[in-house]
PDB file of C-alpha atoms in Angstrom:
ATOM      1  CA  MET H   1      87.483  86.598  26.236  1.00  0.00           C
ATOM      2  CA  ALA H   2      88.368  84.307  24.401  1.00  0.00           C
ATOM      3  CA  VAL H   3      88.399  82.309  28.023  1.00  0.00           C
ATOM      4  CA  THR H   4      84.205  82.059  27.575  1.00  0.00           C
ATOM      5  CA  GLN H   5      84.136  81.173  24.408  1.00  0.00           C
ATOM      6  CA  GLN H   6      86.112  78.242  24.575  1.00  0.00           C
ATOM      7  CA  LYS H   7      84.491  77.201  28.543  1.00  0.00           C
ATOM      8  CA  ALA H   8      81.280  77.787  26.236  1.00  0.00           C
ATOM      9  CA  ALA H   9      82.060  74.938  22.953  1.00  0.00           C
ATOM     10  CA  VAL H  10      84.283  72.435  25.847  1.00  0.00           C
ATOM     11  CA  GLU H  11      80.585  72.624  27.464  1.00  0.00           C
ATOM     12  CA  THR H  12      78.867  72.192  24.090  1.00  0.00           C
ATOM     13  CA  ALA H  13      81.075  69.153  23.035  1.00  0.00           C
ATOM     14  CA  LYS H  14      80.638  67.875  26.806  1.00  0.00           C
ATOM     15  CA  ALA H  15      76.282  67.991  26.070  1.00  0.00           C
ATOM     16  CA  GLN H  16      76.543  65.718  22.530  1.00  0.00           C
ATOM     17  CA  VAL H  17      79.076  63.505  24.137  1.00  0.00           C
ATOM     18  CA  GLU H  18      76.418  63.461  26.832  1.00  0.00           C
ATOM     19  CA  ARG H  19      73.980  62.392  23.927  1.00  0.00           C
ATOM     20  CA  GLN H  20      75.849  59.965  21.890  1.00  0.00           C
ATOM     21  CA  LYS H  21      76.703  58.035  25.028  1.00  0.00           C
ATOM     22  CA  GLN H  22      73.046  58.199  25.943  1.00  0.00           C
ATOM     23  CA  SER H  23      72.364  57.062  22.014  1.00  0.00           C
ATOM     24  CA  LEU H  24      74.751  54.179  22.655  1.00  0.00           C
ATOM     25  CA  GLU H  25      73.381  52.782  26.058  1.00  0.00           C
ATOM     26  CA  SER H  26      69.867  53.723  24.257  1.00  0.00           C
ATOM     27  CA  SER H  27      71.430  51.472  21.553  1.00  0.00           C
ATOM     28  CA  HIS H  28      72.729  48.739  23.711  1.00  0.00           C
ATOM     29  CA  GLU H  29      69.643  47.500  24.908  1.00  0.00           C
ATOM     30  CA  GLY H  30      67.835  48.102  22.326  1.00  0.00           C
ATOM     31  CA  VAL H  31      70.723  44.878  20.415  1.00  0.00           C
ATOM     32  CA  LYS H  32      69.960  42.956  23.868  1.00  0.00           C
ATOM     33  CA  ALA H  33      66.518  43.132  23.788  1.00  0.00           C
ATOM     34  CA  ALA H  34      66.943  41.929  20.731  1.00  0.00           C
ATOM     35  CA  LYS H  35      69.082  39.133  21.759  1.00  0.00           C
ATOM     36  CA  GLU H  36      66.871  37.606  23.924  1.00  0.00           C
ATOM     37  CA  ARG H  37      64.186  37.621  21.746  1.00  0.00           C
ATOM     38  CA  LEU H  38      66.620  35.878  18.908  1.00  0.00           C
ATOM     39  CA  ARG H  39      67.541  33.322  22.038  1.00  0.00           C
ATOM     40  CA  ALA H  40      63.958  32.163  23.049  1.00  0.00           C
ATOM     41  CA  ARG H  41      62.933  31.924  19.051  1.00  0.00           C
ATOM     42  CA  ILE H  42      65.528  29.968  18.612  1.00  0.00           C
ATOM     43  CA  ALA H  43      64.461  27.583  22.054  1.00  0.00           C
ATOM     44  CA  THR H  44      60.736  27.950  20.245  1.00  0.00           C
ATOM     45  CA  LEU H  45      62.401  26.357  17.162  1.00  0.00           C
ATOM     46  CA  ASN H  46      65.569  24.421  19.047  1.00  0.00           C
ATOM     47  CA  PRO H  47      63.521  22.272  21.889  1.00  0.00           C
ATOM     48  CA  SER H  48      65.630  20.834  24.356  1.00  0.00           C
ATOM     49  CA  ASN H  49      65.017  17.192  25.120  1.00  0.00           C
ATOM     50  CA  GLU H  50      63.539  16.843  27.641  1.00  0.00           C
ATOM     51  CA  GLU H  51      60.623  19.875  26.047  1.00  0.00           C
ATOM     52  CA  VAL H  52      60.912  16.942  22.721  1.00  0.00           C
ATOM     53  CA  ARG H  53      61.037  13.762  24.892  1.00  0.00           C
ATOM     54  CA  ILE H  54      57.375  15.617  26.288  1.00  0.00           C
ATOM     55  CA  ALA H  55      56.211  15.887  23.686  1.00  0.00           C
ATOM     56  CA  GLN H  56      56.404  12.554  22.481  1.00  0.00           C
ATOM     57  CA  GLU H  57      55.096  10.676  25.907  1.00  0.00           C
ATOM     58  CA  ARG H  58      52.109  13.069  25.450  1.00  0.00           C
ATOM     59  CA  ILE H  59      51.140  11.878  21.979  1.00  0.00           C
ATOM     60  CA  THR H  60      52.611   8.207  22.445  1.00  0.00           C
ATOM     61  CA  GLN H  61      49.591   8.045  25.129  1.00  0.00           C
ATOM     62  CA  GLN H  62      47.118   9.437  23.005  1.00  0.00           C
ATOM     63  CA  GLU H  63      48.084   6.782  20.778  1.00  0.00           C
ATOM     64  CA  SER H  64      47.073   5.146  22.548  1.00  0.00           C
ATOM     65  CA  THR H  65      44.106   6.013  23.525  1.00  0.00           C
ATOM     66  CA  ILE H  66      42.839   5.642  20.472  1.00  0.00           C
ATOM     67  CA  LYS H  67      43.948   2.419  19.793  1.00  0.00           C
ATOM     68  CA  ALA H  68      42.207   1.304  22.969  1.00  0.00           C
ATOM     69  CA  THR H  69      38.690   2.972  21.624  1.00  0.00           C
ATOM     70  CA  LEU H  70      38.651   1.976  18.780  1.00  0.00           C
ATOM     71  CA  ALA H  71      39.882  -1.828  19.527  1.00  0.00           C
ATOM     72  CA  ASN H  72      36.484  -1.012  22.755  1.00  0.00           C
ATOM     73  CA  LEU H  73      34.013   0.511  19.241  1.00  0.00           C
ATOM     74  CA  SER H  74      35.654  -2.542  17.622  1.00  0.00           C
ATOM     75  CA  LYS H  75      34.542  -4.905  20.142  1.00  0.00           C
ATOM     76  CA  GLU H  76      30.907  -2.957  20.578  1.00  0.00           C
ATOM     77  CA  LYS H  77      30.129  -3.088  16.529  1.00  0.00           C
ATOM     78  CA  GLU H  78      30.739  -7.064  16.323  1.00  0.00           C
ATOM     79  CA  VAL H  79      28.812  -7.183  19.861  1.00  0.00           C
ATOM     80  CA  LEU H  80      25.895  -5.819  17.658  1.00  0.00           C
ATOM     81  CA  LEU H  81      25.985  -7.026  15.066  1.00  0.00           C
ATOM     82  CA  GLN H  82      25.456 -10.124  16.268  1.00  0.00           C
ATOM     83  CA  GLN H  83      22.512  -8.889  18.706  1.00  0.00           C
ATOM     84  CA  GLN H  84      21.413  -7.833  14.896  1.00  0.00           C
ATOM     85  CA  THR H  85      21.174 -11.355  14.006  1.00  0.00           C
ATOM     86  CA  GLU H  86      20.166 -13.292  17.026  1.00  0.00           C
ATOM     87  CA  THR H  87      17.226 -10.781  16.693  1.00  0.00           C
ATOM     88  CA  LYS H  88      16.551 -10.949  12.645  1.00  0.00           C
ATOM     89  CA  LYS H  89      16.791 -15.055  13.618  1.00  0.00           C
ATOM     90  CA  GLU H  90      13.911 -14.269  16.518  1.00  0.00           C
ATOM     91  CA  ILE H  91      11.973 -11.959  14.500  1.00  0.00           C
ATOM     92  CA  HIS H  92      11.995 -14.811  12.029  1.00  0.00           C
ATOM     93  CA  ASN H  93      10.875 -17.270  14.364  1.00  0.00           C
ATOM     94  CA  THR H  94       8.472 -14.719  15.749  1.00  0.00           C
ATOM     95  CA  ARG H  95       7.196 -14.215  12.270  1.00  0.00           C
ATOM     96  CA  LEU H  96       6.675 -17.721  11.643  1.00  0.00           C
ATOM     97  CA  GLU H  97       4.952 -18.938  14.902  1.00  0.00           C
ATOM     98  CA  LEU H  98       2.286 -16.184  14.587  1.00  0.00           C
ATOM     99  CA  GLN H  99       1.882 -17.794  10.843  1.00  0.00           C
ATOM    100  CA  LYS H 100       1.241 -20.929  12.601  1.00  0.00           C
ATOM    101  CA  VAL H 101      -0.844 -19.490  15.350  1.00  0.00           C
ATOM    102  CA  GLN H 102      -3.058 -17.297  13.050  1.00  0.00           C
ATOM    103  CA  TYR H 103      -3.928 -20.859  10.318  1.00  0.00           C
ATOM    104  CA  GLU H 104      -5.099 -22.393  14.086  1.00  0.00           C
ATOM    105  CA  LEU H 105      -7.733 -19.038  14.280  1.00  0.00           C
ATOM    106  CA  GLU H 106      -9.038 -19.647  10.922  1.00  0.00           C
ATOM    107  CA  LYS H 107      -9.111 -23.246  11.441  1.00  0.00           C
ATOM    108  CA  THR H 108     -11.755 -22.535  14.367  1.00  0.00           C
ATOM    109  CA  ILE H 109     -13.975 -19.963  12.268  1.00  0.00           C
ATOM    110  CA  ILE H 110     -16.824 -21.266  11.800  1.00  0.00           C
ATOM    111  CA  LYS H 111     -17.934 -20.638   8.119  1.00  0.00           C
ATOM    112  CA  ALA H 112     -21.088 -21.242   5.592  1.00  0.00           C
ATOM    113  CA  VAL H 113     -20.936 -22.138   2.319  1.00  0.00           C
ATOM    114  CA  GLU H 114     -23.750 -18.686   1.682  1.00  0.00           C
ATOM    115  CA  ASP H 115     -24.456 -15.439   3.438  1.00  0.00           C
ATOM    116  CA  GLY H 116     -28.090 -16.146   4.808  1.00  0.00           C
ATOM    117  CA  THR H 117     -29.661 -16.722   8.812  1.00  0.00           C
ATOM    118  CA  ILE H 118     -29.246 -19.098  11.706  1.00  0.00           C
ATOM    119  CA  PHE H 119     -32.114 -20.582  11.329  1.00  0.00           C
ATOM    120  CA  LYS H 120     -30.704 -23.869  14.126  1.00  0.00           C
ATOM    121  CA  MET H 121     -28.202 -24.033  16.587  1.00  0.00           C
ATOM    122  CA  ASN H 122     -27.469 -27.242  18.121  1.00  0.00           C
ATOM    123  CA  LEU H 123     -23.993 -25.751  20.204  1.00  0.00           C
ATOM    124  CA  THR H 124     -26.111 -25.359  23.804  1.00  0.00           C
ATOM    125  CA  ASN H 125     -23.049 -24.688  25.942  1.00  0.00           C
ATOM    126  CA  PRO H 126     -20.517 -21.940  26.684  1.00  0.00           C
ATOM    127  CA  ASP H 127     -16.028 -23.796  24.890  1.00  0.00           C
ATOM    128  CA  GLN H 128     -18.426 -26.648  24.060  1.00  0.00           C
ATOM    129  CA  THR H 129     -16.444 -29.170  22.632  1.00  0.00           C
ATOM    130  CA  VAL H 130     -17.181 -30.665  18.613  1.00  0.00           C
ATOM    131  CA  GLN H 131     -16.129 -32.524  16.485  1.00  0.00           C
ATOM    132  CA  THR H 132     -14.922 -32.841  12.593  1.00  0.00           C
ATOM    133  CA  GLY H 133     -17.851 -33.121  10.085  1.00  0.00           C
ATOM    134  CA  GLU H 134     -20.828 -32.374  12.824  1.00  0.00           C
ATOM    135  CA  GLN H 135     -23.471 -29.948  11.956  1.00  0.00           C
ATOM    136  CA  LEU H 136     -23.665 -26.816  14.709  1.00  0.00           C
ATOM    137  CA  PHE H 137     -25.803 -25.222  12.778  1.00  0.00           C
ATOM    138  CA  THR H 138     -28.661 -24.440  10.105  1.00  0.00           C
ATOM    139  CA  ILE H 139     -28.669 -21.816   7.646  1.00  0.00           C
ATOM    140  CA  VAL H 140     -31.622 -20.677   6.059  1.00  0.00           C
ATOM    141  CA  PRO H 141     -29.785 -18.944   2.468  1.00  0.00           C
ATOM    142  CA  ARG H 142     -30.525 -15.365   2.143  1.00  0.00           C
ATOM    143  CA  ASN H 143     -33.715 -14.219   0.289  1.00  0.00           C
ATOM    144  CA  ALA H 144     -34.119 -18.752  -0.040  1.00  0.00           C
ATOM    145  CA  PRO H 145     -38.276 -19.046  -0.038  1.00  0.00           C
ATOM    146  CA  LEU H 146     -39.903 -19.102   3.051  1.00  0.00           C
ATOM    147  CA  GLU H 147     -40.087 -23.503   3.487  1.00  0.00           C
ATOM    148  CA  ILE H 148     -42.640 -25.634   5.450  1.00  0.00           C
ATOM    149  CA  LYS H 149     -40.640 -29.073   6.658  1.00  0.00           C
ATOM    150  CA  ALA H 150     -43.652 -31.646   8.143  1.00  0.00           C
ATOM    151  CA  ASN H 151     -42.592 -34.742   9.369  1.00  0.00           C
ATOM    152  CA  VAL H 152     -44.337 -37.675   7.926  1.00  0.00           C
ATOM    153  CA  ALA H 153     -45.333 -41.579   9.145  1.00  0.00           C
ATOM    154  CA  PRO H 154     -43.995 -43.734   6.198  1.00  0.00           C
ATOM    155  CA  GLN H 155     -47.617 -45.689   5.953  1.00  0.00           C
ATOM    156  CA  ASP H 156     -48.899 -42.257   5.349  1.00  0.00           C
ATOM    157  CA  LYS H 157     -46.328 -41.939   2.157  1.00  0.00           C
ATOM    158  CA  ASN H 158     -48.080 -43.384  -0.423  1.00  0.00           C
ATOM    159  CA  ASP H 159     -50.882 -41.140   0.408  1.00  0.00           C
ATOM    160  CA  LEU H 160     -48.797 -37.727  -0.463  1.00  0.00           C
ATOM    161  CA  GLN H 161     -48.163 -36.177  -4.274  1.00  0.00           C
ATOM    162  CA  GLU H 162     -46.311 -32.992  -5.376  1.00  0.00           C
ATOM    163  CA  GLY H 163     -49.077 -30.204  -4.984  1.00  0.00           C
ATOM    164  CA  ALA H 164     -51.723 -31.283  -2.237  1.00  0.00           C
ATOM    165  CA  THR H 165     -53.754 -28.624  -0.502  1.00  0.00           C
ATOM    166  CA  VAL H 166     -51.922 -28.513   2.870  1.00  0.00           C
ATOM    167  CA  HIS H 167     -53.348 -26.327   5.935  1.00  0.00           C
ATOM    168  CA  MET H 168     -50.968 -26.094   9.107  1.00  0.00           C
ATOM    169  CA  ARG H 169     -52.207 -24.190  11.801  1.00  0.00           C
ATOM    170  CA  VAL H 170     -49.302 -22.460  13.349  1.00  0.00           C
ATOM    171  CA  SER H 171     -48.842 -23.213  17.476  1.00  0.00           C
ATOM    172  CA  ALA H 172     -48.076 -18.556  18.002  1.00  0.00           C
ATOM    173  CA  CYS H 173     -50.936 -17.758  16.165  1.00  0.00           C
ATOM    174  CA  PRO H 174     -53.983 -19.175  17.927  1.00  0.00           C
ATOM    175  CA  TYR H 175     -56.148 -21.151  14.844  1.00  0.00           C
ATOM    176  CA  PRO H 176     -59.234 -19.353  16.868  1.00  0.00           C
ATOM    177  CA  ASP H 177     -58.384 -15.599  15.868  1.00  0.00           C
ATOM    178  CA  TYR H 178     -56.111 -16.313  13.070  1.00  0.00           C
ATOM    179  CA  GLY H 179     -56.676 -19.809  11.152  1.00  0.00           C
ATOM    180  CA  THR H 180     -54.283 -22.036   8.662  1.00  0.00           C
ATOM    181  CA  LEU H 181     -51.773 -20.934   6.932  1.00  0.00           C
ATOM    182  CA  LYS H 182     -52.471 -22.758   3.226  1.00  0.00           C
ATOM    183  CA  GLY H 183     -49.486 -24.026   0.980  1.00  0.00           C
ATOM    184  CA  ARG H 184     -48.530 -27.149  -1.209  1.00  0.00           C
ATOM    185  CA  VAL H 185     -46.761 -30.231  -1.028  1.00  0.00           C
ATOM    186  CA  ASN H 186     -43.531 -29.078  -2.921  1.00  0.00           C
ATOM    187  CA  ASP H 187     -41.590 -32.118  -2.788  1.00  0.00           C
ATOM    188  CA  ILE H 188     -41.326 -35.311  -0.836  1.00  0.00           C
ATOM    189  CA  ALA H 189     -38.647 -37.638   0.920  1.00  0.00           C
ATOM    190  CA  THR H 190     -37.618 -40.162  -1.045  1.00  0.00           C
ATOM    191  CA  ASP H 191     -35.250 -41.702   1.769  1.00  0.00           C
ATOM    192  CA  VAL H 192     -36.536 -42.078   5.344  1.00  0.00           C
ATOM    193  CA  THR H 193     -35.005 -40.383   7.983  1.00  0.00           C
ATOM    194  CA  PRO H 194     -34.614 -40.962  12.138  1.00  0.00           C
ATOM    195  CA  SER H 195     -36.785 -38.567  14.101  1.00  0.00           C
ATOM    196  CA  GLN H 196     -36.383 -36.309  16.942  1.00  0.00           C
ATOM    197  CA  ASN H 197     -40.067 -36.344  16.972  1.00  0.00           C
ATOM    198  CA  ASP H 198     -42.097 -38.506  19.615  1.00  0.00           C
ATOM    199  CA  GLN H 199     -44.840 -37.361  18.077  1.00  0.00           C
ATOM    200  CA  THR H 200     -43.872 -38.653  14.722  1.00  0.00           C
ATOM    201  CA  LYS H 201     -41.980 -41.412  15.055  1.00  0.00           C
ATOM    202  CA  ASP H 202     -43.581 -44.943  14.246  1.00  0.00           C
ATOM    203  CA  LYS H 203     -42.492 -48.197  14.961  1.00  0.00           C
ATOM    204  CA  THR H 204     -39.358 -47.853  13.519  1.00  0.00           C
ATOM    205  CA  GLY H 205     -38.164 -44.997  14.044  1.00  0.00           C
ATOM    206  CA  ASN H 206     -38.674 -43.134  10.933  1.00  0.00           C
ATOM    207  CA  PHE H 207     -40.328 -40.434   9.466  1.00  0.00           C
ATOM    208  CA  TYR H 208     -40.276 -38.382   5.427  1.00  0.00           C
ATOM    209  CA  GLU H 209     -39.599 -34.926   4.739  1.00  0.00           C
ATOM    210  CA  VAL H 210     -42.067 -33.510   2.822  1.00  0.00           C
ATOM    211  CA  THR H 211     -41.036 -29.329   2.020  1.00  0.00           C
ATOM    212  CA  ILE H 212     -44.665 -26.951   2.419  1.00  0.00           C
ATOM    213  CA  LEU H 213     -44.267 -23.800   0.232  1.00  0.00           C
ATOM    214  CA  PRO H 214     -47.107 -21.328   1.747  1.00  0.00           C
ATOM    215  CA  GLU H 215     -48.932 -19.533  -0.041  1.00  0.00           C
ATOM    216  CA  SER H 216     -48.950 -16.118   2.523  1.00  0.00           C
ATOM    217  CA  LEU H 217     -45.844 -15.499   4.910  1.00  0.00           C
ATOM    218  CA  SER H 218     -48.948 -14.069   7.503  1.00  0.00           C
ATOM    219  CA  ILE H 219     -51.866 -15.560   8.856  1.00  0.00           C
ATOM    220  CA  GLY H 220     -55.636 -13.913   9.474  1.00  0.00           C
ATOM    221  CA  LYS H 221     -57.435 -10.717   8.510  1.00  0.00           C
ATOM    222  CA  LYS H 222     -56.190  -8.136   6.851  1.00  0.00           C
ATOM    223  CA  ASN H 223     -55.728  -5.931  10.223  1.00  0.00           C
ATOM    224  CA  ASN H 224     -55.550  -8.572  12.842  1.00  0.00           C
ATOM    225  CA  LYS H 225     -52.608 -10.103  10.659  1.00  0.00           C
ATOM    226  CA  CYS H 226     -49.788 -12.943  12.475  1.00  0.00           C
ATOM    227  CA  PRO H 227     -46.271 -13.084  10.266  1.00  0.00           C
ATOM    228  CA  ILE H 228     -45.122 -16.099   9.910  1.00  0.00           C
ATOM    229  CA  VAL H 229     -41.561 -16.251  10.221  1.00  0.00           C
ATOM    230  CA  LEU H 230     -38.387 -18.700  10.479  1.00  0.00           C
ATOM    231  CA  GLY H 231     -38.896 -21.216  13.646  1.00  0.00           C
ATOM    232  CA  LEU H 232     -42.054 -21.344  13.734  1.00  0.00           C
ATOM    233  CA  GLU H 233     -44.095 -24.468  14.696  1.00  0.00           C
ATOM    234  CA  GLY H 234     -47.502 -26.196  14.220  1.00  0.00           C
ATOM    235  CA  ASN H 235     -49.963 -28.925  13.274  1.00  0.00           C
ATOM    236  CA  VAL H 236     -50.139 -29.993   8.962  1.00  0.00           C
ATOM    237  CA  ASP H 237     -53.048 -30.708   7.468  1.00  0.00           C
ATOM    238  CA  ILE H 238     -51.914 -32.978   4.500  1.00  0.00           C
ATOM    239  CA  ILE H 239     -55.357 -33.215   1.487  1.00  0.00           C
ATOM    240  CA  ALA H 240     -54.313 -36.299  -0.147  1.00  0.00           C
ATOM    241  CA  LYS H 241     -57.589 -36.341  -1.105  1.00  0.00           C
ATOM    242  CA  GLU H 242     -60.279 -34.456  -2.724  1.00  0.00           C
ATOM    243  CA  GLU H 243     -63.195 -35.812  -3.700  1.00  0.00           C
ATOM    244  CA  SER H 244     -67.130 -34.379  -4.571  1.00  0.00           C
ATOM    245  CA  TYR H 245     -69.463 -33.779  -1.572  1.00  0.00           C
ATOM    246  CA  LEU H 246     -72.196 -36.919  -3.627  1.00  0.00           C
ATOM    247  CA  SER H 247     -68.782 -39.358  -3.660  1.00  0.00           C
ATOM    248  CA  PHE H 248     -68.178 -38.630  -0.490  1.00  0.00           C
ATOM    249  CA  PHE H 249     -72.264 -39.408   0.797  1.00  0.00           C
ATOM    250  CA  LEU H 250     -72.638 -42.163  -0.985  1.00  0.00           C
ATOM    251  CA  ARG H 251     -69.028 -43.852   0.472  1.00  0.00           C
ATOM    252  CA  LYS H 252     -70.349 -43.471   3.965  1.00  0.00           C
ATOM    253  CA  ALA H 253     -73.269 -44.993   2.577  1.00  0.00           C
ATOM    254  CA  ARG H 254     -71.715 -47.825   1.443  1.00  0.00           C
ATOM    255  CA  LEU H 255     -73.586 -47.291  -2.398  1.00  0.00           C
ATOM    256  CA  ILE H 256     -69.443 -47.057  -4.398  1.00  0.00           C
ATOM    257  CA  SER H 257     -66.717 -49.040  -2.932  1.00  0.00           C
ATOM    258  CA  ASN H 258     -63.334 -47.621  -3.400  1.00  0.00           C
ATOM    259  CA  PHE H 259     -61.375 -49.385  -6.828  1.00  0.00           C
TER     260      PHE H 259
END
């Protein structure tokens, strides 16, 4: 009985020893793993010289790349600034040229001193060259009264006077249908003008211009009127002197003389 108990105690002791042995082995493995982790940590904190060299080379390459990039950017900036300066100069020169062209174009624009209607145009052909001071148009001022211009030979000027009665036959308004346009002499030019119409030329080629104000802007009867507009032409009869029928009859009979 005592032997059996001793065997059991021995087995129990063996089992405890085995458990302690396993526990020690497990602790040994843990210590070993901890040592490995510690070595790896130390290796991380204390890299080798080769790793440090490789890292430094990478840093140096990156620094060189950055410097080269900055240098290229600086050159591009200088080029852009130069282009900007040249562009500003070109814009300035272009503006000056535009101002010159605009000034020249403004010189080609014909401007009248006042508003009105073109009565006569001396230009006959497209692209016609004109000279400085040349008369190109005759303009009737807006709202100006309609006037009739008549050419009178110098030998007839002395018989004219302002206010004299005028009868005008208008070419566009046939006399049999509309009759004559009545008016009065408003002004007689003091200087002669070179004639442009062979019918009014005298021996010297000069005439006096007479301004006539019409009594109306149409001729004819109520239901049959012909309007008077700019540009119409015709023949003018100016009554230089009026006398009674008896005086005229006696003059024809040579019974009285004209003093």
